[in-house]
Amino acid sequence: MDKLLEVKDLKVSFHTYAGEVQSVRGVEFYINKGESLAIVGESGCGKSVTAKTIMGLINSSGEIKKNSEILYKGKNILDYTEKEWQNYRGSDCSIVFQDALAALNPTMNIGNQIIEKIIAHKKISKEEAKEEAIELLKLVGILNADKRIKQYPHEFSGGMRQRVMIAIAIACNPKILIADEPTTALDVTIQADIIELIKDLQEKFNMSLIIITHDLGIVADVAKKIVVMYAGKVVESGTNYDIFYNPKHPYTKALLEAVPRLDLDDKRELCAIDGTIPSMINTPIGCSFSSRCKNCMVICENQAPPKFEFNQNHYVECWLYHPILQESNKEDDM
Ligand SMILES: Nc1ncnc2c1ncn2[C@@H]1O[C@H](COP(=O)(O)OP(=O)(O)O)[C@@H](O)[C@H]1O
Ligand SMILES: [Mg+2]
Protein backbone atom coordinates (compact mmCIF):
# COMPACT_ATOMS: atom_id res chain seq x y z
CA MET A 1 0.00 0.00 0.00
CA ASP A 2 1.20 3.52 -0.74
CA LYS A 3 2.28 5.67 2.14
CA LEU A 4 0.09 8.77 2.21
CA LEU A 5 2.15 10.66 4.77
CA GLU A 6 5.62 9.78 5.91
CA VAL A 7 7.56 11.59 8.62
CA LYS A 8 11.30 10.98 8.34
CA ASP A 9 13.94 11.99 10.88
CA LEU A 10 11.90 14.99 12.00
CA LYS A 11 13.80 17.29 14.35
CA VAL A 12 12.27 20.50 15.68
CA SER A 13 13.81 22.89 18.21
CA PHE A 14 12.84 26.20 19.79
CA HIS A 15 15.44 28.78 20.63
CA THR A 16 14.69 30.28 24.04
CA TYR A 17 16.64 32.40 26.51
CA ALA A 18 17.30 29.28 28.54
CA GLY A 19 18.75 27.47 25.52
CA GLU A 20 17.67 25.25 22.64
CA VAL A 21 14.57 23.24 23.49
CA GLN A 22 14.83 20.06 21.44
CA SER A 23 11.13 19.24 21.27
CA VAL A 24 11.25 16.64 18.51
CA ARG A 25 14.40 14.57 18.06
CA GLY A 26 14.25 12.32 15.02
CA VAL A 27 10.63 11.19 14.87
CA GLU A 28 9.66 8.68 12.18
CA PHE A 29 6.35 7.11 11.24
CA TYR A 30 4.06 6.77 8.27
CA ILE A 31 0.39 6.43 7.59
CA ASN A 32 -1.41 4.81 4.68
CA LYS A 33 -4.62 5.98 3.07
CA GLY A 34 -7.62 5.39 5.32
CA GLU A 35 -5.45 4.15 8.17
CA SER A 36 -5.56 5.31 11.77
CA LEU A 37 -2.50 5.96 13.88
CA ALA A 38 -2.17 7.13 17.47
CA ILE A 39 0.70 9.12 18.92
CA VAL A 40 0.84 8.47 22.64
CA GLY A 41 3.02 9.88 25.39
CA GLU A 42 3.01 12.05 28.51
CA SER A 43 2.63 15.78 28.37
CA GLY A 44 5.72 17.53 27.01
CA CYS A 45 6.92 14.64 24.83
CA GLY A 46 6.68 16.56 21.56
CA LYS A 47 3.35 15.28 20.27
CA SER A 48 1.77 18.65 19.53
CA VAL A 49 4.95 20.05 18.01
CA THR A 50 4.99 17.03 15.66
CA ALA A 51 1.34 17.68 14.74
CA LYS A 52 1.89 21.40 14.22
CA THR A 53 4.88 20.69 11.99
CA ILE A 54 2.73 18.41 9.82
CA MET A 55 0.22 21.29 9.55
CA GLY A 56 2.91 23.85 8.77
CA LEU A 57 2.12 25.78 11.94
CA ILE A 58 5.57 26.11 13.48
CA ASN A 59 6.21 29.82 13.66
CA SER A 60 9.53 31.60 13.33
CA SER A 61 10.66 30.79 16.89
CA GLY A 62 10.84 27.14 15.88
CA GLU A 63 13.57 25.57 13.79
CA ILE A 64 12.88 22.51 11.67
CA LYS A 65 16.28 20.89 11.28
CA LYS A 66 17.81 20.20 7.89
CA ASN A 67 17.26 16.66 6.63
CA SER A 68 13.86 16.47 8.33
CA GLU A 69 11.26 15.28 5.85
CA ILE A 70 7.49 15.07 5.81
CA LEU A 71 6.42 13.41 2.59
CA TYR A 72 2.81 13.84 1.54
CA LYS A 73 2.03 11.79 -1.55
CA GLY A 74 5.79 11.53 -1.98
CA LYS A 75 6.54 15.27 -1.90
CA ASN A 76 8.34 16.99 0.99
CA ILE A 77 5.82 19.46 2.38
CA LEU A 78 8.57 21.23 4.31
CA ASP A 79 9.53 22.72 0.92
CA TYR A 80 6.00 24.01 0.27
CA THR A 81 5.44 27.65 -0.66
CA GLU A 82 2.90 29.61 1.41
CA LYS A 83 0.34 29.07 -1.37
CA GLU A 84 0.91 25.31 -1.34
CA TRP A 85 0.51 25.28 2.45
CA GLN A 86 -2.80 27.10 2.14
CA ASN A 87 -4.12 24.54 -0.33
CA TYR A 88 -2.83 21.64 1.74
CA ARG A 89 -4.26 22.90 5.03
CA GLY A 90 -7.92 22.06 5.10
CA SER A 91 -8.28 20.13 1.89
CA ASP A 92 -5.45 17.64 2.35
CA CYS A 93 -4.82 17.76 6.05
CA SER A 94 -6.86 19.25 8.87
CA ILE A 95 -6.48 19.45 12.64
CA VAL A 96 -8.77 19.47 15.66
CA PHE A 97 -7.18 20.94 18.77
CA GLN A 98 -7.85 20.18 22.41
CA ASP A 99 -9.32 23.55 23.22
CA ALA A 100 -12.23 24.35 20.90
CA LEU A 101 -13.04 27.57 22.73
CA ALA A 102 -9.59 28.96 21.97
CA ALA A 103 -9.67 27.72 18.38
CA LEU A 104 -13.06 29.23 17.49
CA ASN A 105 -13.64 32.91 16.88
CA PRO A 106 -15.85 34.16 19.76
CA THR A 107 -17.22 37.09 17.76
CA MET A 108 -18.51 35.16 14.74
CA ASN A 109 -21.43 32.74 14.71
CA ILE A 110 -20.42 29.18 14.01
CA GLY A 111 -22.26 29.09 10.69
CA ASN A 112 -20.12 31.85 9.29
CA GLN A 113 -16.98 30.18 10.61
CA ILE A 114 -17.83 27.00 8.74
CA ILE A 115 -18.92 28.90 5.61
CA GLU A 116 -15.67 30.88 5.64
CA LYS A 117 -13.67 27.66 5.67
CA ILE A 118 -15.71 26.10 2.86
CA ILE A 119 -15.53 29.17 0.63
CA ALA A 120 -11.76 29.43 1.12
CA HIS A 121 -11.35 26.02 -0.52
CA LYS A 122 -14.32 25.48 -2.82
CA LYS A 123 -15.69 27.59 -5.63
CA ILE A 124 -19.31 27.69 -4.50
CA SER A 125 -21.79 30.40 -3.53
CA LYS A 126 -22.41 31.50 0.04
CA GLU A 127 -25.91 30.00 -0.09
CA GLU A 128 -24.56 26.62 -1.18
CA ALA A 129 -21.87 26.82 1.50
CA LYS A 130 -24.57 27.48 4.08
CA GLU A 131 -26.44 24.35 3.01
CA GLU A 132 -23.22 22.38 3.32
CA ALA A 133 -22.56 23.87 6.75
CA ILE A 134 -25.98 22.71 7.98
CA GLU A 135 -25.36 19.23 6.59
CA LEU A 136 -21.97 19.15 8.32
CA LEU A 137 -23.48 20.11 11.67
CA LYS A 138 -26.08 17.34 11.30
CA LEU A 139 -23.31 14.93 10.40
CA VAL A 140 -21.41 15.63 13.62
CA GLY A 141 -24.56 15.14 15.68
CA ILE A 142 -25.79 18.68 16.34
CA LEU A 143 -29.58 18.79 16.60
CA ASN A 144 -31.60 21.67 15.10
CA ALA A 145 -28.61 22.47 12.94
CA ASP A 146 -30.48 25.07 10.87
CA LYS A 147 -31.13 27.11 14.02
CA ARG A 148 -27.90 26.46 15.87
CA ILE A 149 -25.85 27.62 12.91
CA LYS A 150 -26.65 31.20 13.96
CA GLN A 151 -25.31 30.73 17.47
CA TYR A 152 -21.95 31.78 18.87
CA PRO A 153 -19.29 29.46 20.38
CA HIS A 154 -20.16 30.38 24.00
CA GLU A 155 -23.72 29.15 23.44
CA PHE A 156 -22.49 25.57 23.00
CA SER A 157 -21.40 23.09 25.66
CA GLY A 158 -17.80 21.85 25.62
CA GLY A 159 -18.73 18.64 23.84
CA MET A 160 -20.91 20.40 21.24
CA ARG A 161 -18.16 22.93 20.61
CA GLN A 162 -15.74 20.11 19.92
CA ARG A 163 -18.30 18.71 17.45
CA VAL A 164 -18.36 22.11 15.72
CA MET A 165 -14.55 22.02 15.52
CA ILE A 166 -14.72 18.58 13.95
CA ALA A 167 -17.29 19.86 11.43
CA ILE A 168 -14.94 22.69 10.47
CA ALA A 169 -11.99 20.31 10.23
CA ILE A 170 -13.76 17.94 7.83
CA ALA A 171 -15.55 20.68 5.86
CA CYS A 172 -13.20 20.39 2.88
CA ASN A 173 -12.94 16.59 2.84
CA PRO A 174 -9.35 16.28 4.06
CA LYS A 175 -7.43 13.10 3.31
CA ILE A 176 -5.84 13.30 6.76
CA LEU A 177 -7.47 14.36 10.02
CA ILE A 178 -5.25 15.09 13.00
CA ALA A 179 -6.98 15.14 16.39
CA ASP A 180 -4.66 16.53 19.07
CA GLU A 181 -6.00 15.50 22.49
CA PRO A 182 -9.56 16.04 21.19
CA THR A 183 -11.21 14.99 24.45
CA THR A 184 -8.72 16.10 27.11
CA ALA A 185 -10.64 19.28 27.93
CA LEU A 186 -13.98 17.48 28.09
CA ASP A 187 -16.02 15.85 30.80
CA VAL A 188 -15.17 12.14 31.08
CA THR A 189 -18.77 11.18 30.35
CA ILE A 190 -18.70 12.65 26.85
CA GLN A 191 -15.15 11.74 25.90
CA ALA A 192 -16.20 8.38 24.51
CA ASP A 193 -18.92 9.99 22.32
CA ILE A 194 -16.40 12.31 20.69
CA ILE A 195 -13.92 9.50 20.08
CA GLU A 196 -16.76 7.43 18.60
CA LEU A 197 -17.74 10.33 16.32
CA ILE A 198 -14.16 10.76 15.08
CA LYS A 199 -13.88 7.04 14.42
CA ASP A 200 -17.22 6.95 12.53
CA LEU A 201 -16.28 9.92 10.35
CA GLN A 202 -12.88 8.44 9.62
CA GLU A 203 -14.47 5.21 8.41
CA LYS A 204 -17.26 6.93 6.52
CA PHE A 205 -14.95 9.18 4.53
CA ASN A 206 -11.99 6.80 4.46
CA MET A 207 -9.75 9.50 5.94
CA SER A 208 -6.39 8.79 7.47
CA LEU A 209 -6.49 9.67 11.15
CA ILE A 210 -3.68 10.73 13.46
CA ILE A 211 -5.03 10.80 16.98
CA ILE A 212 -2.82 12.25 19.69
CA THR A 213 -3.32 11.49 23.36
CA HIS A 214 -1.59 11.01 26.70
CA ASP A 215 -4.12 8.28 27.51
CA LEU A 216 -3.51 4.92 25.83
CA GLY A 217 -6.94 3.82 27.07
CA ILE A 218 -8.88 5.90 24.57
CA VAL A 219 -7.12 4.66 21.44
CA ALA A 220 -7.41 0.92 21.90
CA ASP A 221 -10.41 0.61 19.57
CA VAL A 222 -9.56 3.53 17.31
CA ALA A 223 -5.99 3.25 16.13
CA LYS A 224 -4.54 0.41 14.13
CA LYS A 225 -0.97 1.59 14.64
CA ILE A 226 0.47 3.17 17.77
CA VAL A 227 3.56 5.35 18.06
CA VAL A 228 4.82 5.81 21.62
CA MET A 229 6.76 9.03 22.13
CA TYR A 230 9.04 9.91 25.00
CA ALA A 231 11.10 13.08 25.32
CA GLY A 232 10.90 13.95 21.64
CA LYS A 233 11.62 10.46 20.32
CA VAL A 234 9.64 7.44 19.20
CA VAL A 235 10.59 4.78 21.75
CA GLU A 236 8.24 2.07 20.49
CA SER A 237 5.96 1.65 17.54
CA GLY A 238 3.69 -1.18 16.50
CA THR A 239 0.18 -2.32 15.70
CA ASN A 240 -2.36 -1.87 18.48
CA TYR A 241 -2.04 -5.61 19.09
CA ASP A 242 1.75 -5.32 19.51
CA ILE A 243 1.43 -2.41 21.92
CA PHE A 244 -1.42 -3.74 24.05
CA TYR A 245 -0.53 -7.45 24.12
CA ASN A 246 3.20 -7.47 23.55
CA PRO A 247 4.62 -4.15 24.79
CA LYS A 248 8.42 -4.11 24.93
CA HIS A 249 9.60 -0.72 26.14
CA PRO A 250 9.48 -0.16 29.92
CA TYR A 251 7.85 3.21 29.19
CA THR A 252 5.08 1.62 27.11
CA LYS A 253 4.51 -0.90 29.91
CA ALA A 254 4.31 1.92 32.45
CA LEU A 255 1.81 3.82 30.25
CA LEU A 256 -0.34 0.68 30.03
CA GLU A 257 -0.30 0.30 33.80
CA ALA A 258 -1.54 3.88 34.04
CA VAL A 259 -4.69 3.05 32.04
CA PRO A 260 -7.73 2.65 34.32
CA ARG A 261 -8.93 -0.95 34.18
CA LEU A 262 -12.68 -1.55 34.39
CA ASP A 263 -12.12 -5.27 34.87
CA LEU A 264 -10.28 -4.84 38.16
CA ASP A 265 -12.72 -4.20 40.98
CA ASP A 266 -10.19 -3.50 43.70
CA LYS A 267 -9.65 0.22 43.87
CA ARG A 268 -5.97 0.01 43.07
CA GLU A 269 -4.12 3.28 42.90
CA LEU A 270 -3.59 4.28 39.33
CA CYS A 271 0.04 3.79 38.57
CA ALA A 272 1.25 7.20 37.55
CA ILE A 273 4.83 6.88 36.40
CA ASP A 274 7.33 8.04 39.03
CA GLY A 275 9.53 10.97 38.12
CA THR A 276 9.25 13.49 35.31
CA ILE A 277 10.44 13.75 31.73
CA PRO A 278 14.00 15.05 31.39
CA SER A 279 14.90 18.59 30.39
CA MET A 280 14.53 19.05 26.66
CA ILE A 281 17.36 21.58 26.73
CA ASN A 282 20.07 19.38 28.20
CA THR A 283 18.81 16.08 26.87
CA PRO A 284 20.39 12.94 28.38
CA ILE A 285 23.28 11.37 26.47
CA GLY A 286 21.92 7.89 27.10
CA CYS A 287 18.34 6.66 26.95
CA SER A 288 15.98 9.50 27.87
CA PHE A 289 13.88 7.20 30.04
CA SER A 290 16.86 5.78 31.99
CA SER A 291 16.36 8.00 35.06
CA ARG A 292 12.84 6.60 35.57
CA CYS A 293 13.34 3.08 34.27
CA LYS A 294 13.03 0.06 36.57
CA ASN A 295 15.33 -1.93 34.28
CA CYS A 296 18.04 0.69 33.87
CA MET A 297 21.52 -0.72 33.17
CA VAL A 298 24.89 1.08 33.02
CA ILE A 299 24.85 1.34 29.24
CA CYS A 300 21.40 2.97 29.33
CA GLU A 301 22.81 6.04 31.05
CA ASN A 302 25.77 6.35 28.71
CA GLN A 303 24.58 5.52 25.22
CA ALA A 304 21.33 6.10 23.40
CA PRO A 305 19.78 2.76 22.42
CA PRO A 306 19.49 1.81 18.75
CA LYS A 307 16.34 0.50 17.14
CA PHE A 308 15.54 -3.20 17.57
CA GLU A 309 12.95 -4.74 15.29
CA PHE A 310 10.52 -7.49 16.28
CA ASN A 311 8.60 -7.55 13.07
CA GLN A 312 8.06 -5.27 10.10
CA ASN A 313 5.81 -2.97 12.13
CA HIS A 314 7.01 -3.43 15.66
CA TYR A 315 10.21 -1.85 16.87
CA VAL A 316 11.62 -0.49 20.09
CA GLU A 317 14.55 1.66 21.17
CA CYS A 318 15.71 -0.04 24.36
CA TRP A 319 18.97 -1.77 25.33
CA LEU A 320 17.07 -4.65 26.95
CA TYR A 321 16.51 -6.05 23.48
CA HIS A 322 20.14 -6.14 22.44
CA PRO A 323 20.81 -9.62 21.03
CA ILE A 324 23.64 -10.29 23.53
CA LEU A 325 21.34 -9.62 26.45
CA GLN A 326 18.59 -11.70 24.91
CA GLU A 327 21.04 -14.61 24.53
CA SER A 328 22.26 -14.41 28.12
CA ASN A 329 18.67 -14.24 29.39
CA LYS A 330 17.95 -17.46 27.51
CA GLU A 331 20.99 -19.12 29.12
CA ASP A 332 19.86 -17.95 32.56
CA ASP A 333 16.51 -19.60 31.94
CA MET A 334 18.13 -22.97 31.25
N1 LIG B 1 6.80 27.65 21.03
C1 LIG B 1 7.58 26.98 21.88
N2 LIG B 1 8.64 27.57 22.44
C2 LIG B 1 9.44 26.88 23.30
N3 LIG B 1 9.25 25.61 23.67
C3 LIG B 1 8.18 24.97 23.15
C4 LIG B 1 7.28 25.63 22.23
N4 LIG B 1 6.33 24.73 21.88
C5 LIG B 1 6.61 23.59 22.55
N5 LIG B 1 7.71 23.74 23.31
C6 LIG B 1 8.32 22.70 24.18
O1 LIG B 1 8.48 21.51 23.42
C7 LIG B 1 8.24 20.38 24.22
C8 LIG B 1 7.19 19.51 23.58
O2 LIG B 1 5.94 20.21 23.60
P1 LIG B 1 4.60 19.61 23.02
O3 LIG B 1 4.83 19.09 21.65
O4 LIG B 1 3.57 20.64 23.18
O5 LIG B 1 4.32 18.39 24.01
P2 LIG B 1 3.04 17.44 24.08
O6 LIG B 1 2.06 17.85 23.03
O7 LIG B 1 3.57 16.05 23.89
O8 LIG B 1 2.50 17.60 25.46
C9 LIG B 1 7.88 20.90 25.60
O9 LIG B 1 9.03 20.87 26.40
C10 LIG B 1 7.43 22.32 25.33
O10 LIG B 1 7.66 23.12 26.45
MG1 LIG C 1 0.10 18.52 23.26
Coordinates of C-alpha atoms and ligand atoms in Angstrom, one line a residue:
M1 CA 0.0 0.0 0.0
D2 CA 1.2 3.5 -0.7
K3 CA 2.3 5.7 2.1
L4 CA 0.1 8.8 2.2
L5 CA 2.1 10.7 4.8
E6 CA 5.6 9.8 5.9
V7 CA 7.6 11.6 8.6
K8 CA 11.3 11.0 8.3
D9 CA 13.9 12.0 10.9
L10 CA 11.9 15.0 12.0
K11 CA 13.8 17.3 14.4
V12 CA 12.3 20.5 15.7
S13 CA 13.8 22.9 18.2
F14 CA 12.8 26.2 19.8
H15 CA 15.4 28.8 20.6
T16 CA 14.7 30.3 24.0
Y17 CA 16.6 32.4 26.5
A18 CA 17.3 29.3 28.5
G19 CA 18.8 27.5 25.5
E20 CA 17.7 25.2 22.6
V21 CA 14.6 23.2 23.5
Q22 CA 14.8 20.1 21.4
S23 CA 11.1 19.2 21.3
V24 CA 11.3 16.6 18.5
R25 CA 14.4 14.6 18.1
G26 CA 14.3 12.3 15.0
V27 CA 10.6 11.2 14.9
E28 CA 9.7 8.7 12.2
F29 CA 6.3 7.1 11.2
Y30 CA 4.1 6.8 8.3
I31 CA 0.4 6.4 7.6
N32 CA -1.4 4.8 4.7
K33 CA -4.6 6.0 3.1
G34 CA -7.6 5.4 5.3
E35 CA -5.4 4.2 8.2
S36 CA -5.6 5.3 11.8
L37 CA -2.5 6.0 13.9
A38 CA -2.2 7.1 17.5
I39 CA 0.7 9.1 18.9
V40 CA 0.8 8.5 22.6
G41 CA 3.0 9.9 25.4
E42 CA 3.0 12.0 28.5
S43 CA 2.6 15.8 28.4
G44 CA 5.7 17.5 27.0
C45 CA 6.9 14.6 24.8
G46 CA 6.7 16.6 21.6
K47 CA 3.4 15.3 20.3
S48 CA 1.8 18.7 19.5
V49 CA 5.0 20.0 18.0
T50 CA 5.0 17.0 15.7
A51 CA 1.3 17.7 14.7
K52 CA 1.9 21.4 14.2
T53 CA 4.9 20.7 12.0
I54 CA 2.7 18.4 9.8
M55 CA 0.2 21.3 9.6
G56 CA 2.9 23.9 8.8
L57 CA 2.1 25.8 11.9
I58 CA 5.6 26.1 13.5
N59 CA 6.2 29.8 13.7
S60 CA 9.5 31.6 13.3
S61 CA 10.7 30.8 16.9
G62 CA 10.8 27.1 15.9
E63 CA 13.6 25.6 13.8
I64 CA 12.9 22.5 11.7
K65 CA 16.3 20.9 11.3
K66 CA 17.8 20.2 7.9
N67 CA 17.3 16.7 6.6
S68 CA 13.9 16.5 8.3
E69 CA 11.3 15.3 5.8
I70 CA 7.5 15.1 5.8
L71 CA 6.4 13.4 2.6
Y72 CA 2.8 13.8 1.5
K73 CA 2.0 11.8 -1.6
G74 CA 5.8 11.5 -2.0
K75 CA 6.5 15.3 -1.9
N76 CA 8.3 17.0 1.0
I77 CA 5.8 19.5 2.4
L78 CA 8.6 21.2 4.3
D79 CA 9.5 22.7 0.9
Y80 CA 6.0 24.0 0.3
T81 CA 5.4 27.7 -0.7
E82 CA 2.9 29.6 1.4
K83 CA 0.3 29.1 -1.4
E84 CA 0.9 25.3 -1.3
W85 CA 0.5 25.3 2.5
Q86 CA -2.8 27.1 2.1
N87 CA -4.1 24.5 -0.3
Y88 CA -2.8 21.6 1.7
R89 CA -4.3 22.9 5.0
G90 CA -7.9 22.1 5.1
S91 CA -8.3 20.1 1.9
D92 CA -5.5 17.6 2.3
C93 CA -4.8 17.8 6.1
S94 CA -6.9 19.2 8.9
I95 CA -6.5 19.4 12.6
V96 CA -8.8 19.5 15.7
F97 CA -7.2 20.9 18.8
Q98 CA -7.9 20.2 22.4
D99 CA -9.3 23.5 23.2
A100 CA -12.2 24.3 20.9
L101 CA -13.0 27.6 22.7
A102 CA -9.6 29.0 22.0
A103 CA -9.7 27.7 18.4
L104 CA -13.1 29.2 17.5
N105 CA -13.6 32.9 16.9
P106 CA -15.8 34.2 19.8
T107 CA -17.2 37.1 17.8
M108 CA -18.5 35.2 14.7
N109 CA -21.4 32.7 14.7
I110 CA -20.4 29.2 14.0
G111 CA -22.3 29.1 10.7
N112 CA -20.1 31.9 9.3
Q113 CA -17.0 30.2 10.6
I114 CA -17.8 27.0 8.7
I115 CA -18.9 28.9 5.6
E116 CA -15.7 30.9 5.6
K117 CA -13.7 27.7 5.7
I118 CA -15.7 26.1 2.9
I119 CA -15.5 29.2 0.6
A120 CA -11.8 29.4 1.1
H121 CA -11.3 26.0 -0.5
K122 CA -14.3 25.5 -2.8
K123 CA -15.7 27.6 -5.6
I124 CA -19.3 27.7 -4.5
S125 CA -21.8 30.4 -3.5
K126 CA -22.4 31.5 0.0
E127 CA -25.9 30.0 -0.1
E128 CA -24.6 26.6 -1.2
A129 CA -21.9 26.8 1.5
K130 CA -24.6 27.5 4.1
E131 CA -26.4 24.4 3.0
E132 CA -23.2 22.4 3.3
A133 CA -22.6 23.9 6.7
I134 CA -26.0 22.7 8.0
E135 CA -25.4 19.2 6.6
L136 CA -22.0 19.1 8.3
L137 CA -23.5 20.1 11.7
K138 CA -26.1 17.3 11.3
L139 CA -23.3 14.9 10.4
V140 CA -21.4 15.6 13.6
G141 CA -24.6 15.1 15.7
I142 CA -25.8 18.7 16.3
L143 CA -29.6 18.8 16.6
N144 CA -31.6 21.7 15.1
A145 CA -28.6 22.5 12.9
D146 CA -30.5 25.1 10.9
K147 CA -31.1 27.1 14.0
R148 CA -27.9 26.5 15.9
I149 CA -25.9 27.6 12.9
K150 CA -26.6 31.2 14.0
Q151 CA -25.3 30.7 17.5
Y152 CA -21.9 31.8 18.9
P153 CA -19.3 29.5 20.4
H154 CA -20.2 30.4 24.0
E155 CA -23.7 29.2 23.4
F156 CA -22.5 25.6 23.0
S157 CA -21.4 23.1 25.7
G158 CA -17.8 21.8 25.6
G159 CA -18.7 18.6 23.8
M160 CA -20.9 20.4 21.2
R161 CA -18.2 22.9 20.6
Q162 CA -15.7 20.1 19.9
R163 CA -18.3 18.7 17.4
V164 CA -18.4 22.1 15.7
M165 CA -14.6 22.0 15.5
I166 CA -14.7 18.6 14.0
A167 CA -17.3 19.9 11.4
I168 CA -14.9 22.7 10.5
A169 CA -12.0 20.3 10.2
I170 CA -13.8 17.9 7.8
A171 CA -15.6 20.7 5.9
C172 CA -13.2 20.4 2.9
N173 CA -12.9 16.6 2.8
P174 CA -9.3 16.3 4.1
K175 CA -7.4 13.1 3.3
I176 CA -5.8 13.3 6.8
L177 CA -7.5 14.4 10.0
I178 CA -5.2 15.1 13.0
A179 CA -7.0 15.1 16.4
D180 CA -4.7 16.5 19.1
E181 CA -6.0 15.5 22.5
P182 CA -9.6 16.0 21.2
T183 CA -11.2 15.0 24.4
T184 CA -8.7 16.1 27.1
A185 CA -10.6 19.3 27.9
L186 CA -14.0 17.5 28.1
D187 CA -16.0 15.8 30.8
V188 CA -15.2 12.1 31.1
T189 CA -18.8 11.2 30.4
I190 CA -18.7 12.7 26.9
Q191 CA -15.1 11.7 25.9
A192 CA -16.2 8.4 24.5
D193 CA -18.9 10.0 22.3
I194 CA -16.4 12.3 20.7
I195 CA -13.9 9.5 20.1
E196 CA -16.8 7.4 18.6
L197 CA -17.7 10.3 16.3
I198 CA -14.2 10.8 15.1
K199 CA -13.9 7.0 14.4
D200 CA -17.2 6.9 12.5
L201 CA -16.3 9.9 10.3
Q202 CA -12.9 8.4 9.6
E203 CA -14.5 5.2 8.4
K204 CA -17.3 6.9 6.5
F205 CA -14.9 9.2 4.5
N206 CA -12.0 6.8 4.5
M207 CA -9.8 9.5 5.9
S208 CA -6.4 8.8 7.5
L209 CA -6.5 9.7 11.2
I210 CA -3.7 10.7 13.5
I211 CA -5.0 10.8 17.0
I212 CA -2.8 12.3 19.7
T213 CA -3.3 11.5 23.4
H214 CA -1.6 11.0 26.7
D215 CA -4.1 8.3 27.5
L216 CA -3.5 4.9 25.8
G217 CA -6.9 3.8 27.1
I218 CA -8.9 5.9 24.6
V219 CA -7.1 4.7 21.4
A220 CA -7.4 0.9 21.9
D221 CA -10.4 0.6 19.6
V222 CA -9.6 3.5 17.3
A223 CA -6.0 3.2 16.1
K224 CA -4.5 0.4 14.1
K225 CA -1.0 1.6 14.6
I226 CA 0.5 3.2 17.8
V227 CA 3.6 5.3 18.1
V228 CA 4.8 5.8 21.6
M229 CA 6.8 9.0 22.1
Y230 CA 9.0 9.9 25.0
A231 CA 11.1 13.1 25.3
G232 CA 10.9 14.0 21.6
K233 CA 11.6 10.5 20.3
V234 CA 9.6 7.4 19.2
V235 CA 10.6 4.8 21.8
E236 CA 8.2 2.1 20.5
S237 CA 6.0 1.7 17.5
G238 CA 3.7 -1.2 16.5
T239 CA 0.2 -2.3 15.7
N240 CA -2.4 -1.9 18.5
Y241 CA -2.0 -5.6 19.1
D242 CA 1.7 -5.3 19.5
I243 CA 1.4 -2.4 21.9
F244 CA -1.4 -3.7 24.1
Y245 CA -0.5 -7.4 24.1
N246 CA 3.2 -7.5 23.6
P247 CA 4.6 -4.1 24.8
K248 CA 8.4 -4.1 24.9
H249 CA 9.6 -0.7 26.1
P250 CA 9.5 -0.2 29.9
Y251 CA 7.8 3.2 29.2
T252 CA 5.1 1.6 27.1
K253 CA 4.5 -0.9 29.9
A254 CA 4.3 1.9 32.4
L255 CA 1.8 3.8 30.3
L256 CA -0.3 0.7 30.0
E257 CA -0.3 0.3 33.8
A258 CA -1.5 3.9 34.0
V259 CA -4.7 3.1 32.0
P260 CA -7.7 2.6 34.3
R261 CA -8.9 -1.0 34.2
L262 CA -12.7 -1.6 34.4
D263 CA -12.1 -5.3 34.9
L264 CA -10.3 -4.8 38.2
D265 CA -12.7 -4.2 41.0
D266 CA -10.2 -3.5 43.7
K267 CA -9.7 0.2 43.9
R268 CA -6.0 0.0 43.1
E269 CA -4.1 3.3 42.9
L270 CA -3.6 4.3 39.3
C271 CA 0.0 3.8 38.6
A272 CA 1.3 7.2 37.5
I273 CA 4.8 6.9 36.4
D274 CA 7.3 8.0 39.0
G275 CA 9.5 11.0 38.1
T276 CA 9.2 13.5 35.3
I277 CA 10.4 13.7 31.7
P278 CA 14.0 15.1 31.4
S279 CA 14.9 18.6 30.4
M280 CA 14.5 19.0 26.7
I281 CA 17.4 21.6 26.7
N282 CA 20.1 19.4 28.2
T283 CA 18.8 16.1 26.9
P284 CA 20.4 12.9 28.4
I285 CA 23.3 11.4 26.5
G286 CA 21.9 7.9 27.1
C287 CA 18.3 6.7 27.0
S288 CA 16.0 9.5 27.9
F289 CA 13.9 7.2 30.0
S290 CA 16.9 5.8 32.0
S291 CA 16.4 8.0 35.1
R292 CA 12.8 6.6 35.6
C293 CA 13.3 3.1 34.3
K294 CA 13.0 0.1 36.6
N295 CA 15.3 -1.9 34.3
C296 CA 18.0 0.7 33.9
M297 CA 21.5 -0.7 33.2
V298 CA 24.9 1.1 33.0
I299 CA 24.9 1.3 29.2
C300 CA 21.4 3.0 29.3
E301 CA 22.8 6.0 31.0
N302 CA 25.8 6.3 28.7
Q303 CA 24.6 5.5 25.2
A304 CA 21.3 6.1 23.4
P305 CA 19.8 2.8 22.4
P306 CA 19.5 1.8 18.7
K307 CA 16.3 0.5 17.1
F308 CA 15.5 -3.2 17.6
E309 CA 12.9 -4.7 15.3
F310 CA 10.5 -7.5 16.3
N311 CA 8.6 -7.5 13.1
Q312 CA 8.1 -5.3 10.1
N313 CA 5.8 -3.0 12.1
H314 CA 7.0 -3.4 15.7
Y315 CA 10.2 -1.8 16.9
V316 CA 11.6 -0.5 20.1
E317 CA 14.6 1.7 21.2
C318 CA 15.7 0.0 24.4
W319 CA 19.0 -1.8 25.3
L320 CA 17.1 -4.7 27.0
Y321 CA 16.5 -6.1 23.5
H322 CA 20.1 -6.1 22.4
P323 CA 20.8 -9.6 21.0
I324 CA 23.6 -10.3 23.5
L325 CA 21.3 -9.6 26.5
Q326 CA 18.6 -11.7 24.9
E327 CA 21.0 -14.6 24.5
S328 CA 22.3 -14.4 28.1
N329 CA 18.7 -14.2 29.4
K330 CA 18.0 -17.5 27.5
E331 CA 21.0 -19.1 29.1
D332 CA 19.9 -18.0 32.6
D333 CA 16.5 -19.6 31.9
M334 CA 18.1 -23.0 31.2
Ligands
LIG1 N1 6.8 27.7 21.0 C1 7.6 27.0 21.9 N2 8.6 27.6 22.4 C2 9.4 26.9 23.3 N3 9.2 25.6 23.7 C3 8.2 25.0 23.1 C4 7.3 25.6 22.2 N4 6.3 24.7 21.9 C5 6.6 23.6 22.6 N5 7.7 23.7 23.3 C6 8.3 22.7 24.2 O1 8.5 21.5 23.4 C7 8.2 20.4 24.2 C8 7.2 19.5 23.6 O2 5.9 20.2 23.6 P1 4.6 19.6 23.0 O3 4.8 19.1 21.7 O4 3.6 20.6 23.2 O5 4.3 18.4 24.0 P2 3.0 17.4 24.1 O6 2.1 17.8 23.0 O7 3.6 16.1 23.9 O8 2.5 17.6 25.5 C9 7.9 20.9 25.6 O9 9.0 20.9 26.4 C10 7.4 22.3 25.3 O10 7.7 23.1 26.5
MG2 MG 0.1 18.5 23.3

